[in-house]
C-alpha positions as semicolon CSV with decimal commas, in nm:
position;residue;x (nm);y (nm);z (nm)
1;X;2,179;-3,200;3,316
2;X;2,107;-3,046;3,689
3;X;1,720;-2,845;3,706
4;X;1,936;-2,491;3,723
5;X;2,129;-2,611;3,400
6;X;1,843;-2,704;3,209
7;X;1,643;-2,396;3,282
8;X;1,955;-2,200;3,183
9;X;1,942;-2,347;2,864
10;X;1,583;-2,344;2,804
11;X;1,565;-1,941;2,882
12;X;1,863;-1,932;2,629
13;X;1,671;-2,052;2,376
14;X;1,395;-1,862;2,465
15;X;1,556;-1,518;2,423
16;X;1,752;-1,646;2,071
17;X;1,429;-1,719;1,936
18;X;1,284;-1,389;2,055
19;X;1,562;-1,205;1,912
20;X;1,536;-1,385;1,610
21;X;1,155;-1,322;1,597
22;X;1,214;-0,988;1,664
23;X;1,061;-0,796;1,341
24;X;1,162;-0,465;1,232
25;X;0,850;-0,413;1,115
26;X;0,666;-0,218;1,450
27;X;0,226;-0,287;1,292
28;X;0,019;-0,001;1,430
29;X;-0,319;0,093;1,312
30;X;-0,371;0,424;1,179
31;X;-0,703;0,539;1,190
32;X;-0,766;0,893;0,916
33;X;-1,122;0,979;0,931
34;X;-1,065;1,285;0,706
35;X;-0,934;1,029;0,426
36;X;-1,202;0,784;0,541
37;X;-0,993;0,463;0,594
38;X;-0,811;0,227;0,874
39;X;-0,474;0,118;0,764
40;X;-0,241;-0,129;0,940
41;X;0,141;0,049;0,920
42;X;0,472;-0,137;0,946
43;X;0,598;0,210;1,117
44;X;0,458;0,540;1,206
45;X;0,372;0,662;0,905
46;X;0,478;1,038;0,779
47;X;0,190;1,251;0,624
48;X;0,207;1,466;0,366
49;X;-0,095;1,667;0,224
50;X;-0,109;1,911;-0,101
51;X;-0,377;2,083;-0,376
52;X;-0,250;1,950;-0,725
53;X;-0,382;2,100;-1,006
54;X;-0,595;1,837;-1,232
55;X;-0,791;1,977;-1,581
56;X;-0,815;2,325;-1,440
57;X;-0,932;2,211;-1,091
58;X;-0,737;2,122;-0,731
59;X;-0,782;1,868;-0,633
60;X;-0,637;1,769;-0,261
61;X;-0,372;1,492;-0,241
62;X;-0,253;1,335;0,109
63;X;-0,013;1,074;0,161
64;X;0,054;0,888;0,404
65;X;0,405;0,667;0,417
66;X;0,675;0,496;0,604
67;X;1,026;0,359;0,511
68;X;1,140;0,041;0,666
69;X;1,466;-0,150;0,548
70;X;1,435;-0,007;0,194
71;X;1,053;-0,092;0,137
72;X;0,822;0,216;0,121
73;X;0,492;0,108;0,238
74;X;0,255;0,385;0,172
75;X;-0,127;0,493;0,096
76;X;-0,228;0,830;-0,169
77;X;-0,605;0,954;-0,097
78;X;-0,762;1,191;-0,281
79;X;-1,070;1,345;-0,238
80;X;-1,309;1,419;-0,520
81;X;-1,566;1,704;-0,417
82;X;-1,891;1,603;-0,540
83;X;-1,898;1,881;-0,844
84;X;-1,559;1,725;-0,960
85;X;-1,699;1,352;-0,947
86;X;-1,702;1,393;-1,386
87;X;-1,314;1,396;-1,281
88;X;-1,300;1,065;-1,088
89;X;-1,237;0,812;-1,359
90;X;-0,959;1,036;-1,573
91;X;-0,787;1,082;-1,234
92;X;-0,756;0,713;-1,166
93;X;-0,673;0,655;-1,501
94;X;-0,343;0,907;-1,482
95;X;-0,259;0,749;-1,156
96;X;-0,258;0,407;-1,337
97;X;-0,106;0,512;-1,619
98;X;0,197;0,697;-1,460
99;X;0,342;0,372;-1,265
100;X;0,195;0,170;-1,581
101;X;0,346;0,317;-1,854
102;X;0,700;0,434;-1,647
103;X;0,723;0,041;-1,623
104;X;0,683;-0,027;-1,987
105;X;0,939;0,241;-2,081
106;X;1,204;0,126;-1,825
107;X;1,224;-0,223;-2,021
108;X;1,016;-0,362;-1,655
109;X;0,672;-0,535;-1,692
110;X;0,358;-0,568;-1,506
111;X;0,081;-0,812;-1,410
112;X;-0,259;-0,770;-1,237
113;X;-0,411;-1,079;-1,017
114;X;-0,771;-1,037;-0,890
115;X;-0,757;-0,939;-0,507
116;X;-1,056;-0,816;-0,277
117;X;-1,076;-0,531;-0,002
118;X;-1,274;-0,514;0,314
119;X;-1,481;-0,179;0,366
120;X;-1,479;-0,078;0,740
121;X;-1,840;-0,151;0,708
122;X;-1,720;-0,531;0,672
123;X;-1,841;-0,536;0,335
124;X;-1,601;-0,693;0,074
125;X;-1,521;-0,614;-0,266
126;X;-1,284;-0,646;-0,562
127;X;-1,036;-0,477;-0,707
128;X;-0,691;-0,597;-0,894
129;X;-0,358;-0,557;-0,738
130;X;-0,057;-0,504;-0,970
131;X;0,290;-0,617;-0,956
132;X;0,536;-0,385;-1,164
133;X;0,878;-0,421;-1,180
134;X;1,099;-0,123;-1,321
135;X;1,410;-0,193;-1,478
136;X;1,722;0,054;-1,623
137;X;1,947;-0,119;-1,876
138;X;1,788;-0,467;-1,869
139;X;1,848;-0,451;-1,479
140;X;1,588;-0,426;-1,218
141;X;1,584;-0,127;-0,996
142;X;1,237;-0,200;-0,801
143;X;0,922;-0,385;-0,746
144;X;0,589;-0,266;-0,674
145;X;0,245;-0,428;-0,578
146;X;0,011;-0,154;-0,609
147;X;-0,355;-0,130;-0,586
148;X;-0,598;0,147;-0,687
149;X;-0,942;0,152;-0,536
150;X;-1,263;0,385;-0,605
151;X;-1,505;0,468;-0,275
152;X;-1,801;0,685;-0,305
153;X;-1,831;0,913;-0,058
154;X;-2,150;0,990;0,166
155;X;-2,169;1,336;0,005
156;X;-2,183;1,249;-0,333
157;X;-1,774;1,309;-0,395
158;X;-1,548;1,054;-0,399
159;X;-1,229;0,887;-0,268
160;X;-0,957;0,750;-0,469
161;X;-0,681;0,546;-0,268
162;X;-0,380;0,429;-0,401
163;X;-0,196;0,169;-0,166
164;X;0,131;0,052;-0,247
165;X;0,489;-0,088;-0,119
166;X;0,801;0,019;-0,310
167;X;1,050;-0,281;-0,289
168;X;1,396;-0,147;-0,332
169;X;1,556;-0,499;-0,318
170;X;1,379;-0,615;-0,653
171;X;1,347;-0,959;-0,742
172;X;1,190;-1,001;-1,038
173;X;1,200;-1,354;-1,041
174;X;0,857;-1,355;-0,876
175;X;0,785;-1,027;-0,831
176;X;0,408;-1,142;-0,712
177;X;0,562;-1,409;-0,523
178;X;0,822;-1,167;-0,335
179;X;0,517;-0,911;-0,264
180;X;0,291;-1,137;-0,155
181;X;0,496;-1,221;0,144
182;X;0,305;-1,179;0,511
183;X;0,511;-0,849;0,564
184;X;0,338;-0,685;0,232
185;X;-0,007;-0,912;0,234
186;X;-0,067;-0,752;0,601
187;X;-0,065;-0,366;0,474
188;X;-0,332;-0,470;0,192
189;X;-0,511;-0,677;0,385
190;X;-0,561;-0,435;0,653
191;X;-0,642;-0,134;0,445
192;X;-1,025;-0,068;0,528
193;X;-1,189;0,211;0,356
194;X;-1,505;0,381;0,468
């Protein structure tokens, strides 16, 4: 094969592989110092804020979430003024118990598996990550690794985060196995709270 030919075929390669390589997945870091965390996005994430009402209180809600190929990637804070902190543990208990028990009553199942976070102060600490899959008919519909975490903040309120990827091509095989891929590890990994 002639110098010209050979380069030819190695810059063919080249760009299949890069093609191949390319991901859909575009990682960005989102910084949101008003919900007091550093995320790592597959996308450019919508937001969404709101005041839910929670045991005759209001509580503000803001989400922020992207779709990509199915899978909604996605992070829930909400902030818990310091003379609502009494309401911090019942409000991450109805979180948990929404996704928990919609699971159980769709026929789906859950497990936890111990997991740490990194604080943006580099500190690290543990949490549990879930992985639900909900089911209609004895058929799954949808995976879901989801993990709640509880940050105090620096004025005596605190922060409740909810991060989470919605799998709309459910395998519940593995569900832990199939959510625990690079593309899904990444988001968790790279959620930093304040």
């Amino acid at each position: 094969m002639s110098k010209t030919g050979c380069k030819a075929w190695v810059c063919l390669v080249a760009f299949t592989l890069l093609i191949a390589c390319s991901p859909t997945l575009n990682w960005r870091t989102v910084q949101s110092p008003e919900q007091k965390y550093t995320a790592l996005f597959p996308g450019k994430p919508d937001k969404l804020e709101r005041q839910i009402p929670f045991q005759d209180q209001e509580l503000k809600q803001a989400l922020d979430a992207v779709k990509v190929d199915g899978d909604i990637y996605s992070i829930t804070s909400m902030r818990i003024l310091p003379n609502q902190s009494h309401l911090a543990q019942s409000v991450l208990e109805q979180l948990q118990n929404n996704l928990l028990n919609h699971a159980k009553v769709s026929g789906g199942q859950f497990s936890t598996e111990d997991a740490y976070y990194q604080t943006a102060a580099n500190q690290r600490m543990p949490t549990k990550d879930y992985f639900i899959a909900f089911k209609a008919n004895g058929t799954a519909l949808q995976t879901m690794r989801v993990r709640w975490i509880s940050r105090p903040s620096n004025n005596g309120g605190i922060m409740i985060y909810q991060v989470s990827v919605l799998n709309s091509k459910a395998n519940t095989e593995d569900v832990k196995a199939t959510l625990s891929k690079e593309e899904y590890a990444n988001f968790f990994n790279e959620f930093h709270p304040e």
